[in-house]
Amino acid sequence: MIQESATSPAGVLSSYHPQLNTFDEMCDHSGSLRSHWQPTINSLNEIGISELTQIHRESVRLLRENGVTYNVYDDPKGAWRPWSFDPIPFLVADPEWKELEAGLIERAEVWDLLLRDLYGPRQLIRTGVLPPEVIDGDPRYLRACHSLRPPDERMLYLSAVDIGRRHDGSFIVLEDRTQAPSGAGYAVENRIISARVLPDLYRDTQVHRLAVFFRSMLASLSAAAPDDKDEPRMVLLTPGPGNETYFEHSYLAHYLGLTLVEGSDLVVRDSKVYLRTLDGLERIDVIVRRVDDTYCDPLELRSDSVLGVPGLMSAIRAGTVVVANPPGTGICESPSLNAFIPEICRAILGREPRLSTAKSWWCGRPADLEYVLANLESLVIRSIRARVRQGLIWPNKMNSDEIGRLRDSIRREPSHFAAREIVPLSTTPVLGEKGFEPRELVLRTFLVSLIDSFVVMPGGLTRVSSAREIGGNISSQEGGVSKDTWVLSAMPPRFVTLLQTGARPLELRRSGGEIASRVAENLYWLGRYAERAEGTARLLRSITTHLLEARNADNDVCPPDLLRTLTHLTTTYPGFAGDERLLYHPDDELLALIVDSQRSGTLAFSLESLRRTSQSARDRLSDDMWRIVNKLGEELIDIQHMGEAVEPLGRVILHLSALAGLISDSMTRGPGFWFVDFGKRLERAADTINLLRSVFFLADEFIDPMAEALLEVTDSVMTYRRRYKSRLNPAGVLDLLLFDKLNPRSVAFQLNRLRDLLTELPSKQVPITLQLAQQTLLQAFGSLGTTDIDIIGRRSEDGSVPAILDNTLLVLDGRLRRVSNIVCAAYFAQVQAPRQLVEFQ
Amino acid sequence: MTRYRVTHRTLYRYGEPVTLCHNEAHLRPRSGPFQNCLSHQVNVVPVPDTVAERRDFFGNPVYYFSVEKPHESLDVMATSEVEVAWPVNINLAEPLSWERAAEITQTSRDPECIDARSFVLESPFISIEKDVAAYTAKSFAPGRDVLESIREFIGRIFVDFTFDPASTTVATPLLQVLDQRRGVCQDFAHLAIAGLRTMGIAARYVSGYIETVPPDGEERLIGADASHAWLSAFVPGIGWIDLDPTNNHFPVTSHVTLAWGRDYGDVTPLKGVITGGGGHTLVVAVDVIRLADRPHSDTSIH
């Protein structure tokens, strides 16, 4: 129980009851607030529970808006799970942190030296410190990585360590992440949110800034580059959007200014690594790797890997590229190694480690095996064969049959199993419904190499258990909650930015670096999907509005041709072009065209595709653009029936306009913008042609609601009214939407723009294809020019439009498709997946 | 001392051009206590753009090369001259039970034993299986001499199994080989290794060649030889002994060693990753020619 003096009875701590036998981060054993929490708790008390609940909601909203997600494997619904966040920061006092920091640095140095030994002379094995089975029997030890780097070069650049706290308050290592440690990006995102939702508190508290760490990371990676290059080319290698922490990969790439690449974007030639870009191959010096060890190179590691780069190992060996961390570093994640920490430290440091490790056993040692079998239920078991995230086995949660089977497996292959004590974790407050509640926490800390040592991120990713239950398993895969970590500083923090003001003179640049072909392709589709979504949303809004107004006037019919136009535009056949009955009961189909994200052509589908392509080109989009893309997805979520759709559709249209505005106002006119605009113009021309055809040639007659819808979809209502008042005339509509070069929605305008774009096309590589595309476009112009608007005007006195125009539109459509195909083939030429060749005997 | 010249040609022809290939070859015979590699060269057509030689984890020479221009075929020709002198008789100074042999391997501080211990473990192509253990155990009666046990075990594989190139591929699991009692040299080597490991005896996979002798009255056909595979078993006090279950050799006699590892996956003679190519055909031709004995002090020893 908290002493009442610490807080008013109705304060945030009124129901905070930490367990007696655990260490509570906020309260000491007598129940008094620890001094470093006092000012923060006072401020939080002033804010009050109801306001904090608001703040929590606000932070959840911000996280969703920023698109912070964590992918959960094997769960289609759980993919892109929003990041769970608790707004109450976890506070660490300065002296405690210094002690932890020193221990962490020492541990990283030990791992680095151990890795150099294991992949070099193997002295620790040869001299009997480590049984060979511990290393050679673990699939994480990769023989292909032996002698991969020169003996004096470091192996470990980045690492993460999960830390818990014992009953007596001492820190303890639970696990290490040494191959491709994740979480640092989430820590930054948590910081951004907490600084934003608790601005006063954050400003008044002296909290260490995280940017220092990332500046060290950039410095370290630059320094690691081969040949002492001044400005080395650095990329972040991701397995792709399917990976659980893809959000973080794109986020970090963006934050650090690295190019985000997938394995297929890279190629090894002449034992050097290159990025495939629109301008050809660009040499890469440093790869920050988020692909697992064994997937890095299908030639020397897992032959079935499609995530890696064939020949990468030979390039590392040749010293032309530095991969951080190099493949093979995953061996330090071996659960068996923790049982040998004392021996390893004595051999490497000559003394016991500063930071203790959770007590561990390796069943390959007879004494350990005996202990583990006798104490199964007080231990966590791990199989060395299991991948990290499936690894933990909890005998205390098993029935007797399961335990029996586990016992048999361990007895059968003891050396495959390791065990760890169940560490009673410390608790820290989280915001509950009635006030603060204690929850167990694990702190993930992050390290990066710097010169001949390491630096620790002054903060980290704090995860707390999702349930009140004590002694559970904390994992983001299992739905844990995270919070910001405030390391309190004795001094006011310095302001740090990643944009360094160096003493070196800056070489002025007009282009922001290379662009990968895959990214260009995604940007092209981003342009198309954004445009398609806008057209679809506008037509849907026009129709639903019309329908609702008609219903209010007791006239329950929507013009069938209008509904059919929707089916034509979205190519969601048969739809309204099929079953006649649908025309009289359009609500369900209309709703589906809005919200069904599984069906190709619907608004939800286009928005989801927009999100997917944006995700893959994330590092090319500004944060604001990204926020809009995320908001778009949310607008449709709550629509239950067609009648509710008008408002959300309006918001979708607004967001899309905002996105278009940001693209045209804020994107540099480089290849990135080029492909977005190219996609947008092609899509807009094609959609308008499609609409014109369905209104003028597929419909039974030209009626006012159709013309209105057409003008609305093309956002040309105002222009038309200004010119023709309210008289709806086919020739007037056609002129405005097809021929008027001044109307930014007309087909002619798009053709002009496409012609200009083709002359700006990054053309180092493909002059011939470029000419082809230009010729085709000229033909398109030609087919538009042969149709004299006057003829249409005269003929249309009787309300009809000459059939020759339909043909023109068809030809035009075909030509535009060709232009698109030519450009796609030239720039996005799908890189063929590499395959294995093995000599069979 | 016997001298051999080995030529090993691998020819891929592709349906469509290959734009890029990265390859790794274990084609240079490694020198060791019973073998000297006198000369070796690899000719690749088209000429590789990058080549690099190194030693792998097990000490085997590895040849990496890449071809970075479009090509419709890849022709790899390795020519090596080696001299071999395999021990004729394998004897222990004192009898040693197989249990004791396994125990010494496991507990000795001798660096050779520590190195050998890794070869008692499972490996990607060789898992520890109950059925294999049961099959093997018949030759390993309690207290029986280790050499005698191994010799009988190898002999049983030779008798029980039929050599049948059509029966397996590189991906055929061990248990299926055991079940169908058919396979090729690789399968028999894997099976023998698996069996010995279940008994606690360290065993490693050896890739190489064997001299073939044509039936009486027939001429040796050129290119009729093939890559071969056998194994080495570790016996404390002796060291590594090479044995060949395909031919019931204990120890081996007319074998040329390329490389050794935990299993086939560690020492594939030639593997590669290609981009493009469509379908492909493959021709492999191996010739192992015994050379006349003569002094050859002028030949460099690698």
Coordinates of N, CA and C in Angstrom, one line a residue, chain A residues 290-413:
Chain A
R290 N 18.6 -6.8 -41.8 CA 17.5 -7.2 -41.0 C 16.9 -8.6 -41.5
V291 N 17.7 -9.2 -42.4 CA 17.4 -10.5 -42.9 C 18.2 -11.5 -42.0
D292 N 17.5 -12.6 -41.6 CA 18.2 -13.5 -40.7 C 19.5 -14.1 -41.3
D293 N 20.4 -14.5 -40.4 CA 21.7 -15.0 -40.8 C 21.6 -16.0 -42.0
T294 N 20.8 -17.0 -41.8 CA 20.9 -18.1 -42.8 C 20.3 -17.7 -44.2
Y295 N 19.6 -16.6 -44.2 CA 18.9 -16.3 -45.4 C 19.7 -15.3 -46.3
C296 N 20.9 -14.9 -45.8 CA 21.6 -13.8 -46.4 C 22.2 -14.1 -47.8
D297 N 22.5 -15.4 -48.1 CA 23.2 -15.7 -49.4 C 22.8 -17.2 -49.8
P298 N 22.0 -17.3 -50.8 CA 21.6 -18.7 -51.2 C 22.7 -19.6 -51.7
L299 N 23.8 -18.9 -52.1 CA 24.9 -19.8 -52.6 C 25.6 -20.5 -51.4
E300 N 25.9 -19.8 -50.3 CA 26.7 -20.4 -49.2 C 25.8 -20.8 -48.0
L301 N 24.7 -20.1 -47.8 CA 23.9 -20.4 -46.7 C 22.6 -21.2 -47.1
R302 N 21.5 -20.8 -46.6 CA 20.3 -21.6 -47.0 C 20.0 -21.5 -48.5
S303 N 20.1 -22.6 -49.2 CA 19.9 -22.5 -50.6 C 18.5 -22.2 -51.1
D304 N 17.5 -22.3 -50.2 CA 16.2 -22.0 -50.6 C 15.8 -20.6 -50.3
S305 N 16.8 -19.8 -49.9 CA 16.4 -18.4 -49.5 C 16.2 -17.5 -50.7
V306 N 15.1 -16.8 -50.7 CA 14.8 -15.9 -51.8 C 15.0 -14.4 -51.2
L307 N 15.4 -14.3 -50.0 CA 15.4 -13.0 -49.3 C 16.9 -12.5 -49.4
G308 N 17.8 -13.3 -49.8 CA 19.2 -12.9 -49.7 C 19.8 -12.4 -51.0
V309 N 21.1 -12.3 -51.1 CA 21.8 -11.9 -52.3 C 22.8 -12.9 -52.6
P310 N 22.7 -13.6 -53.8 CA 23.7 -14.6 -54.2 C 25.0 -14.0 -54.3
G311 N 26.0 -14.5 -53.7 CA 27.4 -14.0 -53.8 C 27.7 -13.0 -52.7
L312 N 26.8 -12.7 -51.8 CA 27.0 -11.7 -50.8 C 28.2 -12.1 -49.9
M313 N 28.3 -13.4 -49.6 CA 29.4 -13.8 -48.7 C 30.8 -13.6 -49.4
S314 N 30.8 -13.8 -50.7 CA 32.1 -13.6 -51.4 C 32.5 -12.1 -51.3
A315 N 31.5 -11.3 -51.4 CA 31.8 -9.8 -51.3 C 32.2 -9.4 -49.9
I316 N 31.6 -10.0 -48.9 CA 32.1 -9.7 -47.5 C 33.5 -10.2 -47.4
R317 N 33.8 -11.4 -47.9 CA 35.1 -11.9 -47.8 C 36.1 -11.1 -48.5
A318 N 35.7 -10.5 -49.7 CA 36.6 -9.7 -50.4 C 36.8 -8.3 -49.8
G319 N 36.0 -8.1 -48.7 CA 36.2 -6.8 -48.0 C 35.6 -5.6 -48.7
T320 N 34.8 -5.8 -49.7 CA 34.2 -4.7 -50.5 C 33.0 -4.1 -49.9
V321 N 32.4 -4.8 -48.9 CA 31.2 -4.4 -48.3 C 31.2 -4.8 -46.8
V322 N 30.6 -4.0 -46.0 CA 30.5 -4.4 -44.6 C 29.0 -4.6 -44.3
V323 N 28.7 -5.8 -43.7 CA 27.3 -6.1 -43.4 C 27.3 -6.0 -41.8
A324 N 26.3 -5.2 -41.3 CA 26.2 -5.1 -39.9 C 24.8 -5.6 -39.5
N325 N 24.8 -6.7 -38.7 CA 25.9 -7.5 -38.3 C 26.2 -8.5 -39.4
P326 N 27.5 -9.0 -39.5 CA 27.8 -10.1 -40.4 C 27.0 -11.3 -40.1
P327 N 26.7 -12.1 -41.2 CA 26.0 -13.4 -40.9 C 26.8 -14.3 -40.0
G328 N 26.2 -15.1 -39.2 CA 26.9 -15.9 -38.2 C 26.8 -15.4 -36.8
T329 N 26.5 -14.1 -36.6 CA 26.5 -13.5 -35.3 C 25.3 -14.1 -34.4
G330 N 24.3 -14.8 -35.1 CA 23.2 -15.3 -34.3 C 23.6 -16.3 -33.3
I331 N 24.8 -16.9 -33.4 CA 25.2 -17.9 -32.4 C 25.2 -17.4 -31.0
C332 N 25.3 -16.1 -30.8 CA 25.3 -15.5 -29.4 C 23.8 -15.5 -28.9
E333 N 22.9 -15.8 -29.7 CA 21.5 -15.9 -29.2 C 21.2 -17.4 -28.8
S334 N 22.2 -18.2 -28.9 CA 22.0 -19.6 -28.5 C 21.6 -19.7 -27.0
P335 N 20.6 -20.4 -26.7 CA 20.2 -20.5 -25.2 C 21.2 -21.3 -24.4
S336 N 22.0 -22.2 -25.1 CA 23.0 -23.0 -24.3 C 24.1 -22.1 -23.9
L337 N 24.5 -21.1 -24.7 CA 25.7 -20.3 -24.3 C 25.5 -19.6 -23.0
N338 N 24.3 -19.2 -22.6 CA 24.1 -18.5 -21.3 C 24.5 -19.4 -20.1
A339 N 24.5 -20.7 -20.3 CA 25.0 -21.6 -19.2 C 26.5 -21.5 -19.1
F340 N 27.2 -20.9 -20.0 CA 28.6 -20.8 -20.0 C 29.2 -19.4 -19.8
I341 N 28.3 -18.5 -19.5 CA 28.7 -17.1 -19.3 C 29.8 -16.9 -18.3
P342 N 29.8 -17.5 -17.2 CA 30.9 -17.3 -16.2 C 32.2 -17.8 -16.8
E343 N 32.2 -19.0 -17.4 CA 33.4 -19.6 -18.0 C 33.9 -18.7 -19.1
I344 N 33.0 -18.2 -20.0 CA 33.4 -17.4 -21.1 C 34.0 -16.1 -20.6
C345 N 33.4 -15.5 -19.6 CA 33.9 -14.2 -19.1 C 35.3 -14.4 -18.4
R346 N 35.4 -15.5 -17.7 CA 36.7 -15.7 -17.1 C 37.8 -15.9 -18.1
A347 N 37.4 -16.6 -19.2 CA 38.4 -16.8 -20.3 C 38.8 -15.5 -21.0
I348 N 37.7 -14.7 -21.3 CA 38.0 -13.5 -22.1 C 38.4 -12.3 -21.3
L349 N 37.7 -12.1 -20.2 CA 37.9 -10.9 -19.4 C 38.9 -11.2 -18.2
G350 N 39.0 -12.5 -17.8 CA 39.8 -12.8 -16.7 C 39.1 -12.5 -15.4
R351 N 37.7 -12.3 -15.4 CA 37.0 -12.0 -14.2 C 35.5 -12.3 -14.4
E352 N 34.8 -12.1 -13.4 CA 33.3 -12.3 -13.5 C 32.7 -11.1 -14.2
P353 N 31.6 -11.3 -14.9 CA 31.0 -10.1 -15.6 C 30.3 -9.2 -14.6
R354 N 30.3 -7.9 -14.9 CA 29.6 -6.9 -14.1 C 28.1 -7.2 -14.0
L355 N 27.5 -7.6 -15.2 CA 26.1 -7.7 -15.3 C 25.8 -9.2 -15.2
S356 N 24.9 -9.6 -14.3 CA 24.7 -11.1 -14.2 C 23.6 -11.5 -15.2
T357 N 23.7 -12.8 -15.5 CA 22.8 -13.4 -16.5 C 21.8 -14.3 -15.7
A358 N 20.6 -14.4 -16.2 CA 19.7 -15.3 -15.6 C 20.3 -16.7 -15.5
K359 N 20.2 -17.4 -14.4 CA 20.9 -18.7 -14.2 C 20.4 -19.7 -15.3
S360 N 21.3 -20.3 -16.0 CA 21.0 -21.1 -17.1 C 21.7 -22.5 -17.0
W361 N 21.1 -23.5 -17.6 CA 21.7 -24.8 -17.6 C 21.7 -25.3 -19.1
W362 N 22.7 -26.1 -19.4 CA 22.8 -26.8 -20.7 C 22.7 -28.3 -20.5
C363 N 21.7 -28.9 -21.0 CA 21.4 -30.3 -20.6 C 22.4 -31.3 -21.2
G364 N 23.3 -30.8 -22.0 CA 24.4 -31.6 -22.5 C 25.4 -32.0 -21.4
R365 N 25.4 -31.2 -20.3 CA 26.3 -31.5 -19.1 C 25.5 -32.4 -18.2
P366 N 26.0 -33.5 -17.8 CA 25.2 -34.5 -17.0 C 24.6 -33.8 -15.7
A367 N 25.4 -33.0 -15.1 CA 24.9 -32.4 -13.8 C 23.8 -31.5 -14.1
D368 N 23.9 -30.7 -15.2 CA 22.8 -29.8 -15.6 C 21.6 -30.5 -15.9
L369 N 21.8 -31.6 -16.7 CA 20.6 -32.4 -17.1 C 19.8 -32.9 -15.9
E370 N 20.6 -33.4 -14.9 CA 20.0 -33.9 -13.7 C 19.2 -32.8 -13.0
Y371 N 19.8 -31.7 -12.9 CA 19.1 -30.5 -12.2 C 17.8 -30.2 -12.9
V372 N 18.0 -30.1 -14.2 CA 16.8 -29.6 -15.0 C 15.7 -30.6 -14.9
L373 N 16.0 -31.9 -15.0 CA 14.9 -32.9 -14.9 C 14.2 -32.8 -13.5
A374 N 15.0 -32.5 -12.5 CA 14.5 -32.5 -11.2 C 13.7 -31.3 -10.9
N375 N 13.9 -30.2 -11.6 CA 13.3 -28.9 -11.3 C 12.5 -28.3 -12.5
L376 N 12.0 -29.2 -13.3 CA 11.4 -28.7 -14.6 C 10.5 -27.5 -14.4
E377 N 9.6 -27.7 -13.3 CA 8.5 -26.7 -13.2 C 8.9 -25.3 -12.7
S378 N 10.2 -25.2 -12.3 CA 10.6 -23.9 -12.0 C 11.5 -23.3 -13.0
L379 N 11.5 -23.9 -14.2 CA 12.4 -23.4 -15.2 C 11.7 -23.1 -16.6
V380 N 12.3 -22.3 -17.4 CA 11.8 -22.1 -18.8 C 12.8 -22.9 -19.6
I381 N 12.2 -23.7 -20.5 CA 13.1 -24.6 -21.3 C 13.2 -24.1 -22.8
R382 N 14.3 -24.2 -23.4 CA 14.4 -23.9 -24.8 C 15.1 -24.9 -25.5
S383 N 14.6 -25.2 -26.7 CA 15.3 -26.2 -27.6 C 16.2 -25.4 -28.5
I384 N 17.4 -25.8 -28.7 CA 18.3 -25.0 -29.5 C 17.9 -25.1 -31.0
R385 N 17.0 -26.0 -31.3 CA 16.6 -26.1 -32.7 C 15.5 -25.1 -33.0
A386 N 14.7 -24.7 -32.0 CA 13.6 -23.8 -32.3 C 14.1 -22.4 -32.6
R387 N 13.3 -21.8 -33.5 CA 13.7 -20.4 -33.8 C 13.3 -19.5 -32.6
V388 N 14.0 -18.4 -32.5 CA 13.9 -17.6 -31.3 C 12.4 -17.4 -30.8
R389 N 11.5 -17.0 -31.8 CA 10.2 -16.6 -31.3 C 9.3 -17.7 -30.9
Q390 N 9.7 -19.0 -31.3 CA 8.9 -20.1 -30.9 C 9.5 -20.8 -29.7
G391 N 10.7 -20.2 -29.3 CA 11.5 -21.0 -28.4 C 11.1 -21.4 -27.0
L392 N 10.3 -20.5 -26.3 CA 10.2 -20.8 -24.9 C 9.2 -21.9 -24.6
I393 N 9.6 -22.8 -23.7 CA 8.7 -23.8 -23.3 C 8.5 -23.6 -21.8
W394 N 7.3 -23.6 -21.3 CA 7.0 -23.3 -19.9 C 6.3 -24.6 -19.3
P395 N 7.2 -25.4 -18.7 CA 6.7 -26.6 -18.0 C 5.6 -26.3 -16.9
N396 N 5.7 -25.1 -16.3 CA 4.7 -24.8 -15.2 C 3.3 -24.6 -15.8
K397 N 3.2 -24.5 -17.1 CA 1.9 -24.3 -17.7 C 1.4 -25.5 -18.4
M398 N 2.2 -26.7 -18.2 CA 1.8 -27.9 -18.9 C 1.1 -28.9 -18.0
N399 N 0.3 -29.8 -18.6 CA -0.2 -30.9 -17.8 C 0.8 -32.0 -17.7
S400 N 0.5 -33.0 -16.9 CA 1.5 -34.0 -16.6 C 1.9 -34.8 -17.9
D401 N 1.0 -35.0 -18.8 CA 1.3 -35.7 -20.0 C 2.4 -35.0 -20.8
E402 N 2.1 -33.7 -20.9 CA 3.0 -32.8 -21.7 C 4.4 -32.8 -21.1
I403 N 4.4 -32.7 -19.8 CA 5.6 -32.7 -19.1 C 6.4 -34.0 -19.3
G404 N 5.6 -35.1 -19.3 CA 6.2 -36.4 -19.5 C 6.9 -36.5 -20.9
R405 N 6.2 -35.9 -21.9 CA 6.7 -35.9 -23.2 C 8.0 -35.1 -23.3
L406 N 7.9 -33.9 -22.7 CA 9.1 -33.0 -22.7 C 10.3 -33.7 -22.0
R407 N 10.0 -34.3 -20.9 CA 11.1 -35.1 -20.2 C 11.7 -36.1 -21.1
D408 N 10.9 -36.8 -21.9 CA 11.4 -37.8 -22.8 C 12.3 -37.2 -23.9
S409 N 11.8 -36.0 -24.4 CA 12.6 -35.4 -25.5 C 13.9 -34.9 -24.9
I410 N 13.9 -34.4 -23.7 CA 15.2 -33.9 -23.2 C 16.1 -35.1 -22.9
R411 N 15.6 -36.2 -22.4 CA 16.4 -37.4 -22.1 C 17.0 -37.9 -23.4
R412 N 16.2 -37.9 -24.5 CA 16.6 -38.5 -25.8 C 17.8 -37.7 -26.4
E413 N 17.6 -36.4 -26.3 CA 18.7 -35.5 -26.9 C 19.0 -34.4 -26.0

